[in-house]
Amino acid sequence: MGEDDGLREYRGRRDFGRTAEPSGRAGHPGNGRPRFVVQIHDARRTHFDVRLQVDDVLRSWAVPKGPSGDPGDRRLAVPTEDHPLEYEEFEGVIPAGEYGGGTVIVWDRGTYEPLSHDRAGRPVGFGRSLEQGHARFRLYGAKLRGEYALTRFRGGPGSAGEEAWLLVRTAGGAGRGRGAPDPWRARSVTSGRTLAQVAAEAAGELGR
């Protein structure tokens, strides 16, 4: 599937004449280990967005409580539309009335290593492991480092068999790691700003 096909839903939900979110048409270097980003999004409900590069897009999940550092915690992860690779760098305010309207900061980002294998011990591509409903990976971020797993199940928000996932920090490599902070006290890994500071600066720019 090409990037244009993968981003059709993303583009269809946004007016790029109003929002500063990337359209995904500029291209993005995709060399080296695949990328990940965790953004904090103060939309209708404040949550964390976990995005993992799969081929030419960022596969995305809304995680209300954010990633946990405790292997005993299972965090709900609701799949959302694929995002362009450039979204890894997006930080700012999505205008009110636009899809996902609210403030976004880049809480963490880095690379990840797929860890899934088949029964014969052969590596399985990350996209394939997601199709099969269980994907293991190791994050190399500024804040999140360690092994995680995403597991699909039915009966998510809205029920009626709606798809959802569980995000779990596995015990592989370490017992306990850093987890998600209070979103309103968290600072961007790229700018050092909080949600409130980003929103205030955007409001100041609009008021000029």
PDB file of C-alpha atoms in Angstrom:
ATOM      1  CA  MET A   1       0.000   0.000   0.000  1.00  0.00           C
ATOM      2  CA  GLY A   2       1.430   3.375  -1.006  1.00  0.00           C
ATOM      3  CA  GLU A   3       1.692   6.340   1.270  1.00  0.00           C
ATOM      4  CA  ASP A   4      -1.119   8.178  -0.549  1.00  0.00           C
ATOM      5  CA  ASP A   5      -3.509   5.268   0.073  1.00  0.00           C
ATOM      6  CA  GLY A   6      -2.385   4.961   3.692  1.00  0.00           C
ATOM      7  CA  LEU A   7      -3.001   8.663   4.358  1.00  0.00           C
ATOM      8  CA  ARG A   8      -6.364   9.036   2.610  1.00  0.00           C
ATOM      9  CA  GLU A   9      -8.315   8.947   5.866  1.00  0.00           C
ATOM     10  CA  TYR A  10      -5.842  11.296   7.568  1.00  0.00           C
ATOM     11  CA  ARG A  11      -6.077  13.892   4.793  1.00  0.00           C
ATOM     12  CA  GLY A  12      -9.832  13.554   4.443  1.00  0.00           C
ATOM     13  CA  ARG A  13     -10.342  14.632   8.057  1.00  0.00           C
ATOM     14  CA  ARG A  14      -8.270  17.808   7.875  1.00  0.00           C
ATOM     15  CA  ASP A  15      -8.372  21.231   6.256  1.00  0.00           C
ATOM     16  CA  PHE A  16      -4.718  22.054   5.675  1.00  0.00           C
ATOM     17  CA  GLY A  17      -5.661  25.649   5.013  1.00  0.00           C
ATOM     18  CA  ARG A  18      -6.513  25.911   8.723  1.00  0.00           C
ATOM     19  CA  THR A  19      -4.319  23.407  10.540  1.00  0.00           C
ATOM     20  CA  ALA A  20      -0.512  23.465  10.593  1.00  0.00           C
ATOM     21  CA  GLU A  21      -0.386  19.661  10.720  1.00  0.00           C
ATOM     22  CA  PRO A  22       1.733  18.179   7.915  1.00  0.00           C
ATOM     23  CA  SER A  23      -0.120  16.956   4.840  1.00  0.00           C
ATOM     24  CA  GLY A  24       2.422  14.218   4.216  1.00  0.00           C
ATOM     25  CA  ARG A  25       3.160  15.352   0.672  1.00  0.00           C
ATOM     26  CA  ALA A  26       6.614  16.758   1.344  1.00  0.00           C
ATOM     27  CA  GLY A  27       8.242  13.384   1.905  1.00  0.00           C
ATOM     28  CA  HIS A  28      10.375  12.340   4.843  1.00  0.00           C
ATOM     29  CA  PRO A  29      13.716  10.544   5.118  1.00  0.00           C
ATOM     30  CA  GLY A  30      13.076   6.933   6.048  1.00  0.00           C
ATOM     31  CA  ASN A  31      16.585   5.549   6.375  1.00  0.00           C
ATOM     32  CA  GLY A  32      17.849   3.533   9.309  1.00  0.00           C
ATOM     33  CA  ARG A  33      15.897   2.007  12.175  1.00  0.00           C
ATOM     34  CA  PRO A  34      12.140   2.776  12.175  1.00  0.00           C
ATOM     35  CA  ARG A  35      10.974   5.781  14.170  1.00  0.00           C
ATOM     36  CA  PHE A  36       8.477   6.256  16.964  1.00  0.00           C
ATOM     37  CA  VAL A  37       6.941   9.289  18.656  1.00  0.00           C
ATOM     38  CA  VAL A  38       4.743   9.758  21.725  1.00  0.00           C
ATOM     39  CA  GLN A  39       2.756  12.989  21.693  1.00  0.00           C
ATOM     40  CA  ILE A  40       0.523  14.437  24.399  1.00  0.00           C
ATOM     41  CA  HIS A  41      -2.706  15.731  22.921  1.00  0.00           C
ATOM     42  CA  ASP A  42      -5.074  17.987  24.817  1.00  0.00           C
ATOM     43  CA  ALA A  43      -8.150  17.385  22.681  1.00  0.00           C
ATOM     44  CA  ARG A  44     -11.680  16.701  23.952  1.00  0.00           C
ATOM     45  CA  ARG A  45      -9.931  14.415  26.429  1.00  0.00           C
ATOM     46  CA  THR A  46      -6.237  14.739  27.193  1.00  0.00           C
ATOM     47  CA  HIS A  47      -4.380  11.604  26.115  1.00  0.00           C
ATOM     48  CA  PHE A  48      -1.123  10.251  24.726  1.00  0.00           C
ATOM     49  CA  ASP A  49      -0.708   9.330  21.047  1.00  0.00           C
ATOM     50  CA  VAL A  50       1.750   6.502  20.396  1.00  0.00           C
ATOM     51  CA  ARG A  51       2.938   6.334  16.789  1.00  0.00           C
ATOM     52  CA  LEU A  52       5.239   3.721  15.255  1.00  0.00           C
ATOM     53  CA  GLN A  53       6.677   3.878  11.760  1.00  0.00           C
ATOM     54  CA  VAL A  54       5.541   1.051   9.505  1.00  0.00           C
ATOM     55  CA  ASP A  55       6.831   1.504   5.968  1.00  0.00           C
ATOM     56  CA  ASP A  56       5.780   5.004   4.796  1.00  0.00           C
ATOM     57  CA  VAL A  57       3.362   5.941   7.596  1.00  0.00           C
ATOM     58  CA  LEU A  58       3.083   6.199  11.369  1.00  0.00           C
ATOM     59  CA  ARG A  59       0.647   3.601  12.709  1.00  0.00           C
ATOM     60  CA  SER A  60      -1.134   5.350  15.568  1.00  0.00           C
ATOM     61  CA  TRP A  61      -2.944   4.572  18.825  1.00  0.00           C
ATOM     62  CA  ALA A  62      -4.579   6.900  21.352  1.00  0.00           C
ATOM     63  CA  VAL A  63      -3.493   5.754  24.820  1.00  0.00           C
ATOM     64  CA  PRO A  64      -5.563   7.560  27.497  1.00  0.00           C
ATOM     65  CA  LYS A  65      -3.124   6.944  30.353  1.00  0.00           C
ATOM     66  CA  GLY A  66       0.043   6.787  28.289  1.00  0.00           C
ATOM     67  CA  PRO A  67       2.710   4.049  28.299  1.00  0.00           C
ATOM     68  CA  SER A  68       3.433   2.483  31.683  1.00  0.00           C
ATOM     69  CA  GLY A  69       6.826   1.591  33.093  1.00  0.00           C
ATOM     70  CA  ASP A  70       5.340  -1.297  35.096  1.00  0.00           C
ATOM     71  CA  PRO A  71       4.995  -4.701  33.362  1.00  0.00           C
ATOM     72  CA  GLY A  72       1.929  -5.336  35.517  1.00  0.00           C
ATOM     73  CA  ASP A  73      -0.020  -2.487  33.891  1.00  0.00           C
ATOM     74  CA  ARG A  74      -2.109  -3.019  30.777  1.00  0.00           C
ATOM     75  CA  ARG A  75      -2.910   0.233  29.009  1.00  0.00           C
ATOM     76  CA  LEU A  76      -5.818   0.594  26.585  1.00  0.00           C
ATOM     77  CA  ALA A  77      -4.648   1.689  23.122  1.00  0.00           C
ATOM     78  CA  VAL A  78      -7.349   2.709  20.632  1.00  0.00           C
ATOM     79  CA  PRO A  79      -6.226   2.643  16.985  1.00  0.00           C
ATOM     80  CA  THR A  80      -6.542   5.867  14.998  1.00  0.00           C
ATOM     81  CA  GLU A  81      -5.804   6.689  11.368  1.00  0.00           C
ATOM     82  CA  ASP A  82      -2.279   6.411   9.989  1.00  0.00           C
ATOM     83  CA  HIS A  83      -0.279   9.654  10.124  1.00  0.00           C
ATOM     84  CA  PRO A  84       2.524  10.916   7.847  1.00  0.00           C
ATOM     85  CA  LEU A  85       6.095  10.401   8.963  1.00  0.00           C
ATOM     86  CA  GLU A  86       6.515  14.177   9.322  1.00  0.00           C
ATOM     87  CA  TYR A  87       4.017  14.103  12.182  1.00  0.00           C
ATOM     88  CA  GLU A  88       6.879  12.973  14.404  1.00  0.00           C
ATOM     89  CA  GLU A  89       7.925  16.642  14.521  1.00  0.00           C
ATOM     90  CA  PHE A  90       4.496  18.252  14.894  1.00  0.00           C
ATOM     91  CA  GLU A  91       3.965  20.408  17.964  1.00  0.00           C
ATOM     92  CA  GLY A  92       1.425  23.202  18.218  1.00  0.00           C
ATOM     93  CA  VAL A  93      -2.291  23.937  18.413  1.00  0.00           C
ATOM     94  CA  ILE A  94      -4.843  22.328  16.106  1.00  0.00           C
ATOM     95  CA  PRO A  95      -7.589  24.960  15.622  1.00  0.00           C
ATOM     96  CA  ALA A  96     -10.957  24.540  17.310  1.00  0.00           C
ATOM     97  CA  GLY A  97     -13.451  22.992  14.916  1.00  0.00           C
ATOM     98  CA  GLU A  98     -10.758  20.932  13.199  1.00  0.00           C
ATOM     99  CA  TYR A  99     -10.515  17.188  13.764  1.00  0.00           C
ATOM    100  CA  GLY A 100      -8.572  16.644  16.997  1.00  0.00           C
ATOM    101  CA  GLY A 101      -8.651  20.341  17.851  1.00  0.00           C
ATOM    102  CA  GLY A 102      -6.329  21.122  20.778  1.00  0.00           C
ATOM    103  CA  THR A 103      -2.693  21.404  21.842  1.00  0.00           C
ATOM    104  CA  VAL A 104      -0.002  18.844  20.970  1.00  0.00           C
ATOM    105  CA  ILE A 105       3.528  18.420  22.326  1.00  0.00           C
ATOM    106  CA  VAL A 106       6.185  15.863  21.432  1.00  0.00           C
ATOM    107  CA  TRP A 107       6.773  14.141  24.748  1.00  0.00           C
ATOM    108  CA  ASP A 108       9.243  11.533  23.472  1.00  0.00           C
ATOM    109  CA  ARG A 109      10.622  10.211  20.223  1.00  0.00           C
ATOM    110  CA  GLY A 110      13.366   7.996  18.917  1.00  0.00           C
ATOM    111  CA  THR A 111      13.744   4.675  17.150  1.00  0.00           C
ATOM    112  CA  TYR A 112      12.420   1.202  17.792  1.00  0.00           C
ATOM    113  CA  GLU A 113      13.482  -2.356  17.081  1.00  0.00           C
ATOM    114  CA  PRO A 114      10.874  -4.966  16.047  1.00  0.00           C
ATOM    115  CA  LEU A 115      11.177  -8.129  18.157  1.00  0.00           C
ATOM    116  CA  SER A 116       8.416 -10.431  16.870  1.00  0.00           C
ATOM    117  CA  HIS A 117       9.326 -13.916  15.618  1.00  0.00           C
ATOM    118  CA  ASP A 118       7.387 -16.818  14.159  1.00  0.00           C
ATOM    119  CA  ARG A 119       7.245 -20.272  15.735  1.00  0.00           C
ATOM    120  CA  ALA A 120      10.464 -21.238  13.986  1.00  0.00           C
ATOM    121  CA  GLY A 121      12.270 -18.272  15.548  1.00  0.00           C
ATOM    122  CA  ARG A 122      12.464 -16.261  12.332  1.00  0.00           C
ATOM    123  CA  PRO A 123      11.945 -12.465  12.514  1.00  0.00           C
ATOM    124  CA  VAL A 124       8.511 -11.222  11.477  1.00  0.00           C
ATOM    125  CA  GLY A 125       8.096  -7.774   9.934  1.00  0.00           C
ATOM    126  CA  PHE A 126       6.408  -5.277  12.229  1.00  0.00           C
ATOM    127  CA  GLY A 127       3.500  -4.636   9.869  1.00  0.00           C
ATOM    128  CA  ARG A 128       2.896  -8.370   9.587  1.00  0.00           C
ATOM    129  CA  SER A 129       3.007  -8.857  13.355  1.00  0.00           C
ATOM    130  CA  LEU A 130       0.365  -6.107  13.742  1.00  0.00           C
ATOM    131  CA  GLU A 131      -1.819  -7.867  11.176  1.00  0.00           C
ATOM    132  CA  GLN A 132      -1.526 -11.007  13.285  1.00  0.00           C
ATOM    133  CA  GLY A 133      -2.615  -9.069  16.387  1.00  0.00           C
ATOM    134  CA  HIS A 134       0.534  -9.171  18.522  1.00  0.00           C
ATOM    135  CA  ALA A 135       3.711  -7.136  18.076  1.00  0.00           C
ATOM    136  CA  ARG A 136       6.745  -6.885  20.341  1.00  0.00           C
ATOM    137  CA  PHE A 137       9.275  -4.070  20.061  1.00  0.00           C
ATOM    138  CA  ARG A 138      12.051  -2.265  21.930  1.00  0.00           C
ATOM    139  CA  LEU A 139      11.984   1.520  22.227  1.00  0.00           C
ATOM    140  CA  TYR A 140      15.101   3.688  22.126  1.00  0.00           C
ATOM    141  CA  GLY A 141      13.779   7.081  23.141  1.00  0.00           C
ATOM    142  CA  ALA A 142      14.981   9.965  25.263  1.00  0.00           C
ATOM    143  CA  LYS A 143      12.495   8.967  27.988  1.00  0.00           C
ATOM    144  CA  LEU A 144      11.098   5.554  27.063  1.00  0.00           C
ATOM    145  CA  ARG A 145      13.590   2.735  26.758  1.00  0.00           C
ATOM    146  CA  GLY A 146      12.742  -0.931  26.965  1.00  0.00           C
ATOM    147  CA  GLU A 147      10.543  -3.678  25.553  1.00  0.00           C
ATOM    148  CA  TYR A 148       6.831  -3.292  24.888  1.00  0.00           C
ATOM    149  CA  ALA A 149       4.042  -5.277  23.272  1.00  0.00           C
ATOM    150  CA  LEU A 150       0.800  -4.380  21.517  1.00  0.00           C
ATOM    151  CA  THR A 151      -1.961  -6.990  21.585  1.00  0.00           C
ATOM    152  CA  ARG A 152      -5.270  -6.680  19.752  1.00  0.00           C
ATOM    153  CA  PHE A 153      -8.617  -7.571  21.289  1.00  0.00           C
ATOM    154  CA  ARG A 154     -12.301  -6.959  20.653  1.00  0.00           C
ATOM    155  CA  GLY A 155     -14.723  -5.016  22.805  1.00  0.00           C
ATOM    156  CA  GLY A 156     -13.036  -1.614  22.857  1.00  0.00           C
ATOM    157  CA  PRO A 157     -14.713   1.774  23.386  1.00  0.00           C
ATOM    158  CA  GLY A 158     -18.189   1.681  21.880  1.00  0.00           C
ATOM    159  CA  SER A 159     -18.096  -2.132  22.145  1.00  0.00           C
ATOM    160  CA  ALA A 160     -20.071  -4.055  19.478  1.00  0.00           C
ATOM    161  CA  GLY A 161     -16.831  -5.823  18.686  1.00  0.00           C
ATOM    162  CA  GLU A 162     -14.902  -2.598  18.101  1.00  0.00           C
ATOM    163  CA  GLU A 163     -11.163  -3.186  17.803  1.00  0.00           C
ATOM    164  CA  ALA A 164      -8.801  -2.046  20.538  1.00  0.00           C
ATOM    165  CA  TRP A 165      -5.316  -2.952  21.716  1.00  0.00           C
ATOM    166  CA  LEU A 166      -3.431  -3.314  24.962  1.00  0.00           C
ATOM    167  CA  LEU A 167      -0.030  -1.668  25.322  1.00  0.00           C
ATOM    168  CA  VAL A 168       2.173  -3.401  27.903  1.00  0.00           C
ATOM    169  CA  ARG A 169       5.757  -2.921  28.961  1.00  0.00           C
ATOM    170  CA  THR A 170       7.186  -6.426  29.018  1.00  0.00           C
ATOM    171  CA  ALA A 171       9.684  -7.683  31.566  1.00  0.00           C
ATOM    172  CA  GLY A 172      12.256  -8.397  28.839  1.00  0.00           C
ATOM    173  CA  GLY A 173      15.531  -6.584  29.426  1.00  0.00           C
ATOM    174  CA  ALA A 174      14.435  -4.881  32.653  1.00  0.00           C
ATOM    175  CA  GLY A 175      11.852  -5.119  35.379  1.00  0.00           C
ATOM    176  CA  ARG A 176      10.488  -1.610  35.559  1.00  0.00           C
ATOM    177  CA  GLY A 177      11.064   1.496  33.472  1.00  0.00           C
ATOM    178  CA  ARG A 178       9.951   5.061  33.090  1.00  0.00           C
ATOM    179  CA  GLY A 179       6.259   5.587  32.405  1.00  0.00           C
ATOM    180  CA  ALA A 180       4.023   8.435  31.307  1.00  0.00           C
ATOM    181  CA  PRO A 181       3.948  11.513  33.567  1.00  0.00           C
ATOM    182  CA  ASP A 182       1.123  13.861  34.503  1.00  0.00           C
ATOM    183  CA  PRO A 183       0.402  15.274  31.010  1.00  0.00           C
ATOM    184  CA  TRP A 184       0.078  18.829  32.318  1.00  0.00           C
ATOM    185  CA  ARG A 185       3.493  18.764  33.980  1.00  0.00           C
ATOM    186  CA  ALA A 186       5.235  16.944  31.141  1.00  0.00           C
ATOM    187  CA  ARG A 187       7.660  18.815  28.906  1.00  0.00           C
ATOM    188  CA  SER A 188       8.338  18.422  25.224  1.00  0.00           C
ATOM    189  CA  VAL A 189      11.475  16.498  24.343  1.00  0.00           C
ATOM    190  CA  THR A 190      12.083  18.912  21.444  1.00  0.00           C
ATOM    191  CA  SER A 191      11.227  22.353  22.851  1.00  0.00           C
ATOM    192  CA  GLY A 192      11.076  21.864  26.632  1.00  0.00           C
ATOM    193  CA  ARG A 193       7.595  23.429  26.694  1.00  0.00           C
ATOM    194  CA  THR A 194       4.458  22.231  28.489  1.00  0.00           C
ATOM    195  CA  LEU A 195       0.996  21.976  26.953  1.00  0.00           C
ATOM    196  CA  ALA A 196       0.032  25.232  28.674  1.00  0.00           C
ATOM    197  CA  GLN A 197       3.086  27.063  27.327  1.00  0.00           C
ATOM    198  CA  VAL A 198       2.480  25.906  23.768  1.00  0.00           C
ATOM    199  CA  ALA A 199      -1.181  26.958  23.986  1.00  0.00           C
ATOM    200  CA  ALA A 200      -0.276  30.359  25.513  1.00  0.00           C
ATOM    201  CA  GLU A 201       2.356  31.081  22.866  1.00  0.00           C
ATOM    202  CA  ALA A 202      -0.087  30.179  20.095  1.00  0.00           C
ATOM    203  CA  ALA A 203      -2.726  32.451  21.609  1.00  0.00           C
ATOM    204  CA  GLY A 204      -0.179  35.271  21.791  1.00  0.00           C
ATOM    205  CA  GLU A 205       0.689  34.832  18.119  1.00  0.00           C
ATOM    206  CA  LEU A 206      -2.996  34.974  17.163  1.00  0.00           C
ATOM    207  CA  GLY A 207      -3.499  38.104  19.214  1.00  0.00           C
ATOM    208  CA  ARG A 208      -0.845  40.105  17.392  1.00  0.00           C
TER     209      ARG A 208
END
